[in-house]
PDB file of C-alpha atoms in Angstrom:
ATOM      1  CA  UNK A1106      35.120 -42.721 -25.326  1.00  0.00           C
ATOM      2  CA  UNK A1107      37.337 -39.543 -25.654  1.00  0.00           C
ATOM      3  CA  UNK A1108      33.968 -37.565 -26.868  1.00  0.00           C
ATOM      4  CA  UNK A1109      31.628 -38.703 -24.041  1.00  0.00           C
ATOM      5  CA  UNK A1110      34.547 -37.926 -21.401  1.00  0.00           C
ATOM      6  CA  UNK A1111      34.878 -34.472 -22.759  1.00  0.00           C
ATOM      7  CA  UNK A1112      31.378 -34.056 -22.844  1.00  0.00           C
ATOM      8  CA  UNK A1113      30.915 -35.288 -19.022  1.00  0.00           C
ATOM      9  CA  UNK A1114      33.517 -32.584 -17.902  1.00  0.00           C
ATOM     10  CA  UNK A1115      32.082 -29.820 -19.892  1.00  0.00           C
ATOM     11  CA  UNK A1116      28.708 -30.894 -18.053  1.00  0.00           C
ATOM     12  CA  UNK A1117      30.324 -30.396 -14.873  1.00  0.00           C
ATOM     13  CA  UNK A1118      32.182 -27.300 -15.375  1.00  0.00           C
ATOM     14  CA  UNK A1119      28.988 -25.580 -16.670  1.00  0.00           C
ATOM     15  CA  UNK A1120      26.801 -26.962 -13.741  1.00  0.00           C
ATOM     16  CA  UNK A1121      29.657 -25.533 -11.381  1.00  0.00           C
ATOM     17  CA  UNK A1122      29.473 -22.030 -12.994  1.00  0.00           C
ATOM     18  CA  UNK A1123      25.665 -21.948 -13.452  1.00  0.00           C
ATOM     19  CA  UNK A1124      25.687 -22.953  -9.151  1.00  0.00           C
ATOM     20  CA  UNK A1125      28.490 -19.967  -8.493  1.00  0.00           C
ATOM     21  CA  UNK A1126      26.082 -17.455 -10.456  1.00  0.00           C
ATOM     22  CA  UNK A1127      22.822 -18.590  -8.713  1.00  0.00           C
ATOM     23  CA  UNK A1128      24.755 -17.918  -5.517  1.00  0.00           C
ATOM     24  CA  UNK A1129      25.707 -14.435  -6.560  1.00  0.00           C
ATOM     25  CA  UNK A1130      21.610 -13.787  -6.635  1.00  0.00           C
ATOM     26  CA  UNK A1131      20.047 -13.021  -3.546  1.00  0.00           C
ATOM     27  CA  UNK A1132      16.523 -12.099  -2.593  1.00  0.00           C
ATOM     28  CA  UNK A1133      15.788  -8.623  -1.589  1.00  0.00           C
ATOM     29  CA  UNK A1134      12.486  -9.523   0.400  1.00  0.00           C
ATOM     30  CA  UNK A1135      12.372 -12.187   2.797  1.00  0.00           C
ATOM     31  CA  UNK A1136       9.167 -11.919   4.103  1.00  0.00           C
ATOM     32  CA  UNK A1137       5.661 -13.639   2.689  1.00  0.00           C
ATOM     33  CA  UNK A1138       4.177 -11.609   0.387  1.00  0.00           C
ATOM     34  CA  UNK A1139       0.987 -12.350   1.933  1.00  0.00           C
ATOM     35  CA  UNK A1140       2.051 -10.232   5.288  1.00  0.00           C
ATOM     36  CA  UNK A1141       2.146  -6.786   3.267  1.00  0.00           C
ATOM     37  CA  UNK A1142      -0.159  -4.973   5.020  1.00  0.00           C
ATOM     38  CA  UNK A1143       1.196  -1.160   3.067  1.00  0.00           C
ATOM     39  CA  UNK A1144       3.945   0.071   0.613  1.00  0.00           C
ATOM     40  CA  UNK A1145       5.059   3.236   0.494  1.00  0.00           C
ATOM     41  CA  UNK A1146       7.077   4.719  -1.963  1.00  0.00           C
ATOM     42  CA  UNK A1147       8.264   8.290  -2.032  1.00  0.00           C
ATOM     43  CA  UNK A1148      10.800  10.283  -4.089  1.00  0.00           C
ATOM     44  CA  UNK A1149      11.617  14.081  -3.418  1.00  0.00           C
ATOM     45  CA  UNK A1150       8.057  15.491  -2.413  1.00  0.00           C
ATOM     46  CA  UNK A1151       6.007  12.866  -3.899  1.00  0.00           C
ATOM     47  CA  UNK A1152       4.646  10.015  -1.928  1.00  0.00           C
ATOM     48  CA  UNK A1153       1.892   7.184  -2.546  1.00  0.00           C
ATOM     49  CA  UNK A1154       1.059   4.978   0.006  1.00  0.00           C
ATOM     50  CA  UNK A1155      -1.090   1.627  -0.849  1.00  0.00           C
ATOM     51  CA  UNK A1156      -2.792  -0.159   1.897  1.00  0.00           C
ATOM     52  CA  UNK A1157      -4.290  -3.758   1.819  1.00  0.00           C
ATOM     53  CA  UNK A1158      -8.284  -3.554   2.615  1.00  0.00           C
ATOM     54  CA  UNK A1159      -8.756  -7.219   1.698  1.00  0.00           C
ATOM     55  CA  UNK A1160      -7.383 -10.317   1.240  1.00  0.00           C
ATOM     56  CA  UNK A1161      -7.205  -9.480  -2.488  1.00  0.00           C
ATOM     57  CA  UNK A1162      -8.116  -5.816  -2.718  1.00  0.00           C
ATOM     58  CA  UNK A1163      -5.850  -2.555  -2.391  1.00  0.00           C
ATOM     59  CA  UNK A1164      -6.542   0.935  -1.732  1.00  0.00           C
ATOM     60  CA  UNK A1165      -4.701   4.070  -2.289  1.00  0.00           C
ATOM     61  CA  UNK A1166      -4.533   6.117   0.773  1.00  0.00           C
ATOM     62  CA  UNK A1167      -5.333   9.607   0.686  1.00  0.00           C
ATOM     63  CA  UNK A1168      -7.308   9.207  -2.508  1.00  0.00           C
ATOM     64  CA  UNK A1169     -11.406   8.338  -2.940  1.00  0.00           C
ATOM     65  CA  UNK A1170     -11.134   9.128  -6.670  1.00  0.00           C
ATOM     66  CA  UNK A1171      -9.025   5.599  -8.202  1.00  0.00           C
ATOM     67  CA  UNK A1172      -8.927   1.990  -7.234  1.00  0.00           C
ATOM     68  CA  UNK A1173      -5.621   0.394  -7.366  1.00  0.00           C
ATOM     69  CA  UNK A1174      -4.959  -1.710 -10.581  1.00  0.00           C
ATOM     70  CA  UNK A1175      -5.027  -5.343  -9.757  1.00  0.00           C
ATOM     71  CA  UNK A1176      -2.352  -6.081 -12.480  1.00  0.00           C
ATOM     72  CA  UNK A1177      -0.214  -3.394 -10.959  1.00  0.00           C
ATOM     73  CA  UNK A1178      -0.401  -4.812  -7.514  1.00  0.00           C
ATOM     74  CA  UNK A1179       0.623  -8.305  -8.970  1.00  0.00           C
ATOM     75  CA  UNK A1180       3.401  -7.191 -11.158  1.00  0.00           C
ATOM     76  CA  UNK A1181       4.617  -5.274  -7.992  1.00  0.00           C
ATOM     77  CA  UNK A1182       4.227  -8.388  -5.854  1.00  0.00           C
ATOM     78  CA  UNK A1183       6.170 -10.683  -8.522  1.00  0.00           C
ATOM     79  CA  UNK A1184       8.774  -8.278  -9.740  1.00  0.00           C
ATOM     80  CA  UNK A1185       9.820  -6.015  -6.852  1.00  0.00           C
ATOM     81  CA  UNK A1186       9.117  -8.327  -4.049  1.00  0.00           C
ATOM     82  CA  UNK A1187      10.655 -11.074  -5.921  1.00  0.00           C
ATOM     83  CA  UNK A1188      13.932  -9.203  -6.891  1.00  0.00           C
ATOM     84  CA  UNK A1189      17.427 -10.165  -6.463  1.00  0.00           C
ATOM     85  CA  UNK A1190      20.379  -8.342  -5.692  1.00  0.00           C
ATOM     86  CA  UNK A1191      23.336  -9.262  -7.597  1.00  0.00           C
ATOM     87  CA  UNK A1192      26.703  -7.838  -7.591  1.00  0.00           C
ATOM     88  CA  UNK A1193      27.862  -5.242  -5.130  1.00  0.00           C
ATOM     89  CA  UNK A1194      28.561  -2.080  -7.168  1.00  0.00           C
ATOM     90  CA  UNK A1195      29.915   0.138  -4.026  1.00  0.00           C
ATOM     91  CA  UNK A1196      31.104  -0.105  -0.520  1.00  0.00           C
ATOM     92  CA  UNK A1197      31.226   3.612  -0.007  1.00  0.00           C
ATOM     93  CA  UNK A1198      28.581   5.760   1.011  1.00  0.00           C
ATOM     94  CA  UNK A1199      30.018   8.668  -0.063  1.00  0.00           C
ATOM     95  CA  UNK A1200      29.064   7.656  -3.532  1.00  0.00           C
ATOM     96  CA  UNK A1201      25.411   7.240  -3.182  1.00  0.00           C
ATOM     97  CA  UNK A1202      24.924  10.076  -5.130  1.00  0.00           C
ATOM     98  CA  UNK A1203      26.881   8.613  -7.508  1.00  0.00           C
ATOM     99  CA  UNK A1204      24.433   5.646  -8.291  1.00  0.00           C
ATOM    100  CA  UNK A1205      21.430   7.586  -7.373  1.00  0.00           C
ATOM    101  CA  UNK A1206      20.317   5.949  -4.053  1.00  0.00           C
ATOM    102  CA  UNK A1207      21.055   8.856  -1.986  1.00  0.00           C
ATOM    103  CA  UNK A1208      17.933  10.042   0.142  1.00  0.00           C
ATOM    104  CA  UNK A1209      17.318  13.255  -2.306  1.00  0.00           C
ATOM    105  CA  UNK A1210      17.703  11.194  -5.766  1.00  0.00           C
ATOM    106  CA  UNK A1211      16.664   7.434  -4.684  1.00  0.00           C
ATOM    107  CA  UNK A1212      13.137   6.366  -4.827  1.00  0.00           C
ATOM    108  CA  UNK A1213      12.185   5.205  -1.485  1.00  0.00           C
ATOM    109  CA  UNK A1214      10.451   1.757  -0.912  1.00  0.00           C
ATOM    110  CA  UNK A1215       8.885   0.624   2.617  1.00  0.00           C
ATOM    111  CA  UNK A1216       6.984  -2.305   2.627  1.00  0.00           C
ATOM    112  CA  UNK A1217       5.031  -2.717   6.020  1.00  0.00           C
ATOM    113  CA  UNK A1218       3.600  -5.646   7.301  1.00  0.00           C
ATOM    114  CA  UNK A1219       0.348  -5.889  10.295  1.00  0.00           C
ATOM    115  CA  UNK A1220       0.796  -4.146  13.272  1.00  0.00           C
ATOM    116  CA  UNK A1221       3.380  -1.401  11.742  1.00  0.00           C
ATOM    117  CA  UNK A1222       5.886  -3.970  11.508  1.00  0.00           C
ATOM    118  CA  UNK A1223       8.417  -2.948   8.962  1.00  0.00           C
ATOM    119  CA  UNK A1224       9.225  -5.733   6.457  1.00  0.00           C
ATOM    120  CA  UNK A1225      11.772  -3.936   4.446  1.00  0.00           C
ATOM    121  CA  UNK A1226      13.273  -0.668   3.281  1.00  0.00           C
ATOM    122  CA  UNK A1227      15.059   0.203   0.214  1.00  0.00           C
ATOM    123  CA  UNK A1228      16.461   3.147  -1.663  1.00  0.00           C
ATOM    124  CA  UNK A1229      16.453   2.208  -5.777  1.00  0.00           C
ATOM    125  CA  UNK A1230      18.340   4.155  -8.539  1.00  0.00           C
ATOM    126  CA  UNK A1231      18.452   4.060 -12.478  1.00  0.00           C
ATOM    127  CA  UNK A1232      21.840   2.393 -13.454  1.00  0.00           C
ATOM    128  CA  UNK A1233      23.342   4.716 -15.957  1.00  0.00           C
ATOM    129  CA  UNK A1234      25.287   1.763 -17.339  1.00  0.00           C
ATOM    130  CA  UNK A1235      22.653  -0.842 -17.623  1.00  0.00           C
ATOM    131  CA  UNK A1236      19.277   0.371 -18.600  1.00  0.00           C
ATOM    132  CA  UNK A1237      18.226  -3.391 -17.781  1.00  0.00           C
ATOM    133  CA  UNK A1238      19.301  -3.090 -13.943  1.00  0.00           C
ATOM    134  CA  UNK A1239      18.965  -0.794 -11.053  1.00  0.00           C
ATOM    135  CA  UNK A1240      20.964   0.295  -8.038  1.00  0.00           C
ATOM    136  CA  UNK A1241      19.554  -1.030  -4.689  1.00  0.00           C
ATOM    137  CA  UNK A1242      20.631   0.202  -1.250  1.00  0.00           C
ATOM    138  CA  UNK A1243      18.901  -2.079   1.629  1.00  0.00           C
ATOM    139  CA  UNK A1244      18.330  -0.858   5.130  1.00  0.00           C
ATOM    140  CA  UNK A1245      20.942  -2.030   7.577  1.00  0.00           C
ATOM    141  CA  UNK A1246      23.322  -2.819   4.785  1.00  0.00           C
ATOM    142  CA  UNK A1247      25.822   0.151   3.743  1.00  0.00           C
ATOM    143  CA  UNK A1248      26.640  -1.418   0.615  1.00  0.00           C
ATOM    144  CA  UNK A1249      25.053  -0.635  -2.998  1.00  0.00           C
ATOM    145  CA  UNK A1250      24.311  -3.764  -5.451  1.00  0.00           C
ATOM    146  CA  UNK A1251      23.026  -4.334  -8.722  1.00  0.00           C
ATOM    147  CA  UNK A1252      19.347  -5.574  -9.225  1.00  0.00           C
ATOM    148  CA  UNK A1253      18.422  -8.684 -11.209  1.00  0.00           C
ATOM    149  CA  UNK A1254      16.179  -6.517 -13.623  1.00  0.00           C
ATOM    150  CA  UNK A1255      14.716  -3.065 -13.970  1.00  0.00           C
ATOM    151  CA  UNK A1256      11.753  -2.579 -11.683  1.00  0.00           C
ATOM    152  CA  UNK A1257      11.584   1.610 -11.802  1.00  0.00           C
ATOM    153  CA  UNK A1258       8.204   1.741 -13.687  1.00  0.00           C
ATOM    154  CA  UNK A1259       6.707  -0.500 -10.835  1.00  0.00           C
ATOM    155  CA  UNK A1260       7.842   1.901  -8.041  1.00  0.00           C
ATOM    156  CA  UNK A1261       6.364   4.821  -9.257  1.00  0.00           C
ATOM    157  CA  UNK A1262       4.627   7.641  -6.943  1.00  0.00           C
ATOM    158  CA  UNK A1263       2.541   8.281 -10.071  1.00  0.00           C
ATOM    159  CA  UNK A1264      -1.291   8.004  -8.994  1.00  0.00           C
ATOM    160  CA  UNK A1265      -2.010   6.957 -12.878  1.00  0.00           C
ATOM    161  CA  UNK A1266       0.658   4.019 -12.660  1.00  0.00           C
ATOM    162  CA  UNK A1267      -1.263   2.493  -9.684  1.00  0.00           C
ATOM    163  CA  UNK A1268      -4.497   3.888  -9.833  1.00  0.00           C
ATOM    164  CA  UNK A1269      -8.043   3.644 -12.230  1.00  0.00           C
ATOM    165  CA  UNK A1270     -11.204   5.137 -12.131  1.00  0.00           C
ATOM    166  CA  UNK A1271     -13.475   2.624 -10.691  1.00  0.00           C
ATOM    167  CA  UNK A1272     -15.836   0.683 -13.417  1.00  0.00           C
ATOM    168  CA  UNK A1273     -19.348   2.398 -13.806  1.00  0.00           C
ATOM    169  CA  UNK A1274     -21.926   0.462 -12.280  1.00  0.00           C
ATOM    170  CA  UNK A1275     -25.029   0.333 -14.398  1.00  0.00           C
ATOM    171  CA  UNK A1276     -28.024  -0.086 -12.236  1.00  0.00           C
ATOM    172  CA  UNK A1277     -30.250  -2.837 -13.617  1.00  0.00           C
ATOM    173  CA  UNK A1278     -33.607  -1.560 -15.672  1.00  0.00           C
ATOM    174  CA  UNK A1279     -36.785  -2.488 -14.110  1.00  0.00           C
ATOM    175  CA  UNK A1280     -39.047  -4.202 -16.068  1.00  0.00           C
ATOM    176  CA  UNK A1281     -42.082  -2.255 -16.683  1.00  0.00           C
ATOM    177  CA  UNK A1282     -45.495  -3.342 -17.216  1.00  0.00           C
ATOM    178  CA  UNK A1283     -46.458  -1.747 -20.320  1.00  0.00           C
ATOM    179  CA  UNK A1284     -43.541  -3.643 -21.824  1.00  0.00           C
ATOM    180  CA  UNK A1285     -44.501  -6.859 -21.680  1.00  0.00           C
ATOM    181  CA  UNK A1286     -45.055  -8.395 -25.029  1.00  0.00           C
ATOM    182  CA  UNK A1287     -48.786  -9.978 -25.783  1.00  0.00           C
ATOM    183  CA  UNK A1288     -49.069 -12.406 -28.332  1.00  0.00           C
ATOM    184  CA  UNK A1289     -52.409 -12.634 -30.059  1.00  0.00           C
ATOM    185  CA  UNK A1290     -54.142 -15.966 -28.986  1.00  0.00           C
ATOM    186  CA  UNK A1291     -54.520 -18.612 -31.828  1.00  0.00           C
ATOM    187  CA  UNK A1292     -58.265 -18.181 -31.550  1.00  0.00           C
ATOM    188  CA  UNK A1293     -58.333 -14.383 -32.611  1.00  0.00           C
ATOM    189  CA  UNK A1294     -56.237 -14.960 -35.578  1.00  0.00           C
ATOM    190  CA  UNK A1295     -58.997 -16.312 -37.470  1.00  0.00           C
TER     191      UNK A1295
END
Protein backbone atom coordinates (compact mmCIF):
# COMPACT_ATOMS: atom_id res chain seq x y z
CA UNK A 1 0.00 0.00 0.00
CA UNK A 2 2.79 2.46 0.85
CA UNK A 3 4.51 1.84 -2.51
CA UNK A 4 1.27 2.45 -4.40
CA UNK A 5 0.68 5.68 -2.46
CA UNK A 6 4.25 6.83 -3.18
CA UNK A 7 3.79 6.11 -6.91
CA UNK A 8 0.52 8.08 -7.01
CA UNK A 9 2.16 11.04 -5.25
CA UNK A 10 5.13 10.91 -7.66
CA UNK A 11 2.73 10.79 -10.61
CA UNK A 12 0.92 13.95 -9.47
CA UNK A 13 4.18 15.78 -8.76
CA UNK A 14 5.51 14.82 -12.19
CA UNK A 15 2.33 15.80 -14.06
CA UNK A 16 2.21 19.14 -12.21
CA UNK A 17 5.82 19.94 -13.16
CA UNK A 18 5.07 18.95 -16.78
CA UNK A 19 2.11 21.36 -16.84
CA UNK A 20 4.32 24.16 -15.54
CA UNK A 21 6.91 23.40 -18.24
CA UNK A 22 4.30 23.38 -21.01
CA UNK A 23 2.90 26.63 -19.65
CA UNK A 24 6.28 28.31 -20.25
CA UNK A 25 6.18 27.49 -23.95
CA UNK A 26 4.05 29.74 -26.10
CA UNK A 27 3.89 29.82 -29.90
CA UNK A 28 5.41 32.81 -31.69
CA UNK A 29 3.01 32.61 -34.65
CA UNK A 30 -0.70 32.79 -33.92
CA UNK A 31 -2.23 32.79 -37.43
CA UNK A 32 -2.92 29.78 -39.65
CA UNK A 33 -0.11 28.86 -42.06
CA UNK A 34 -2.67 28.86 -44.91
CA UNK A 35 -3.05 32.64 -44.38
CA UNK A 36 0.64 33.28 -45.25
CA UNK A 37 1.14 34.98 -48.61
CA UNK A 38 4.72 36.29 -48.34
CA UNK A 39 7.81 35.46 -46.29
CA UNK A 40 10.46 38.17 -46.17
CA UNK A 41 13.85 37.54 -44.58
CA UNK A 42 16.57 40.14 -44.35
CA UNK A 43 19.90 40.53 -42.63
CA UNK A 44 22.34 43.40 -43.18
CA UNK A 45 22.27 43.98 -46.97
CA UNK A 46 20.70 40.64 -47.99
CA UNK A 47 16.96 40.18 -48.53
CA UNK A 48 14.87 37.35 -49.91
CA UNK A 49 11.10 37.36 -50.48
CA UNK A 50 9.14 34.16 -51.06
CA UNK A 51 5.60 34.60 -52.36
CA UNK A 52 2.78 32.07 -52.65
CA UNK A 53 1.53 31.80 -56.24
CA UNK A 54 -0.90 28.89 -55.82
CA UNK A 55 -2.19 26.85 -52.90
CA UNK A 56 0.93 24.64 -52.94
CA UNK A 57 3.49 26.57 -55.00
CA UNK A 58 5.84 29.41 -54.01
CA UNK A 59 8.12 31.74 -55.98
CA UNK A 60 11.26 33.65 -55.07
CA UNK A 61 10.49 37.29 -55.90
CA UNK A 62 12.87 38.93 -58.40
CA UNK A 63 14.35 35.57 -59.43
CA UNK A 64 13.26 33.78 -62.59
CA UNK A 65 15.89 31.05 -62.68
CA UNK A 66 15.07 29.13 -59.46
CA UNK A 67 11.98 27.43 -58.06
CA UNK A 68 11.34 27.15 -54.33
CA UNK A 69 12.28 23.81 -52.81
CA UNK A 70 9.02 22.26 -51.53
CA UNK A 71 10.83 20.58 -48.61
CA UNK A 72 12.29 23.94 -47.52
CA UNK A 73 8.89 25.65 -47.43
CA UNK A 74 7.39 22.67 -45.56
CA UNK A 75 10.17 22.76 -42.94
CA UNK A 76 9.79 26.53 -42.64
CA UNK A 77 6.05 26.24 -41.99
CA UNK A 78 6.43 23.33 -39.55
CA UNK A 79 9.49 24.49 -37.61
CA UNK A 80 9.61 28.29 -37.86
CA UNK A 81 5.90 29.08 -37.83
CA UNK A 82 5.44 26.27 -35.27
CA UNK A 83 8.25 27.64 -33.08
CA UNK A 84 7.66 28.43 -29.41
CA UNK A 85 9.32 30.97 -27.19
CA UNK A 86 10.57 29.75 -23.82
CA UNK A 87 12.17 31.75 -21.06
CA UNK A 88 12.71 35.48 -21.05
CA UNK A 89 16.42 36.16 -21.55
CA UNK A 90 16.42 39.94 -21.16
CA UNK A 91 14.09 42.83 -20.42
CA UNK A 92 16.68 45.47 -21.33
CA UNK A 93 16.57 46.90 -24.91
CA UNK A 94 20.19 48.05 -24.45
CA UNK A 95 21.21 44.37 -24.47
CA UNK A 96 19.70 43.54 -27.91
CA UNK A 97 23.17 43.52 -29.53
CA UNK A 98 24.44 41.12 -26.84
CA UNK A 99 21.78 38.61 -27.92
CA UNK A 100 22.16 39.41 -31.66
CA UNK A 101 18.54 40.61 -31.93
CA UNK A 102 19.30 44.26 -32.68
CA UNK A 103 18.48 45.78 -36.05
CA UNK A 104 21.99 45.40 -37.47
CA UNK A 105 23.09 41.92 -36.30
CA UNK A 106 19.73 40.12 -36.15
CA UNK A 107 18.00 38.14 -38.87
CA UNK A 108 14.62 39.72 -39.55
CA UNK A 109 11.55 37.74 -40.54
CA UNK A 110 8.32 39.38 -41.69
CA UNK A 111 5.33 37.12 -42.41
CA UNK A 112 2.61 38.79 -44.46
CA UNK A 113 -0.87 37.56 -45.26
CA UNK A 114 -3.13 38.36 -48.16
CA UNK A 115 -3.96 42.04 -48.79
CA UNK A 116 -0.66 43.04 -47.16
CA UNK A 117 -1.75 42.23 -43.60
CA UNK A 118 1.30 41.67 -41.39
CA UNK A 119 0.92 38.37 -39.52
CA UNK A 120 4.22 38.51 -37.64
CA UNK A 121 7.53 40.37 -37.38
CA UNK A 122 10.51 38.83 -35.60
CA UNK A 123 14.25 39.35 -35.09
CA UNK A 124 16.30 36.17 -34.57
CA UNK A 125 19.79 35.89 -33.11
CA UNK A 126 22.14 32.99 -32.52
CA UNK A 127 22.57 31.89 -28.94
CA UNK A 128 26.20 31.80 -27.85
CA UNK A 129 25.42 29.61 -24.84
CA UNK A 130 23.07 27.05 -26.41
CA UNK A 131 23.63 25.83 -30.00
CA UNK A 132 20.17 24.22 -30.19
CA UNK A 133 18.27 27.42 -29.32
CA UNK A 134 17.96 30.95 -30.70
CA UNK A 135 17.14 34.30 -29.24
CA UNK A 136 14.06 36.06 -30.55
CA UNK A 137 12.50 39.47 -30.30
CA UNK A 138 8.88 39.81 -31.38
CA UNK A 139 7.39 43.04 -32.77
CA UNK A 140 5.39 44.90 -30.14
CA UNK A 141 7.27 43.18 -27.30
CA UNK A 142 10.51 44.61 -25.87
CA UNK A 143 11.57 41.31 -24.23
CA UNK A 144 14.17 38.91 -25.62
CA UNK A 145 13.18 35.24 -25.43
CA UNK A 146 14.90 31.93 -25.96
CA UNK A 147 13.29 29.72 -28.64
CA UNK A 148 12.37 26.06 -28.24
CA UNK A 149 14.78 25.04 -31.03
CA UNK A 150 17.38 26.42 -33.44
CA UNK A 151 15.81 27.53 -36.75
CA UNK A 152 18.54 29.81 -38.13
CA UNK A 153 19.22 27.40 -41.02
CA UNK A 154 15.56 27.83 -42.08
CA UNK A 155 15.57 31.64 -42.06
CA UNK A 156 18.44 32.18 -44.44
CA UNK A 157 18.64 34.90 -47.10
CA UNK A 158 20.63 32.53 -49.34
CA UNK A 159 19.05 31.71 -52.71
CA UNK A 160 20.57 28.22 -52.61
CA UNK A 161 18.79 27.50 -49.32
CA UNK A 162 15.37 28.30 -50.80
CA UNK A 163 15.74 27.64 -54.52
CA UNK A 164 16.72 24.97 -56.93
CA UNK A 165 16.93 24.81 -60.70
CA UNK A 166 13.59 23.85 -62.21
CA UNK A 167 13.41 20.25 -63.40
CA UNK A 168 14.23 19.90 -67.08
CA UNK A 169 11.24 19.08 -69.20
CA UNK A 170 12.25 16.48 -71.76
CA UNK A 171 9.92 16.65 -74.77
CA UNK A 172 8.37 13.35 -75.71
CA UNK A 173 9.75 11.98 -78.95
CA UNK A 174 7.30 11.85 -81.83
CA UNK A 175 7.03 8.33 -83.24
CA UNK A 176 8.47 8.34 -86.76
CA UNK A 177 6.97 6.39 -89.63
CA UNK A 178 10.19 4.49 -90.39
CA UNK A 179 10.64 3.21 -86.83
CA UNK A 180 7.62 0.91 -87.02
CA UNK A 181 8.63 -2.70 -86.59
CA UNK A 182 7.20 -4.89 -89.32
CA UNK A 183 7.06 -8.60 -88.59
CA UNK A 184 7.16 -10.98 -91.53
CA UNK A 185 3.84 -12.66 -92.26
CA UNK A 186 3.68 -16.39 -91.45
CA UNK A 187 3.17 -17.19 -95.14
CA UNK A 188 6.50 -15.66 -96.16
CA UNK A 189 8.55 -17.77 -93.75
CA UNK A 190 8.08 -21.00 -95.75
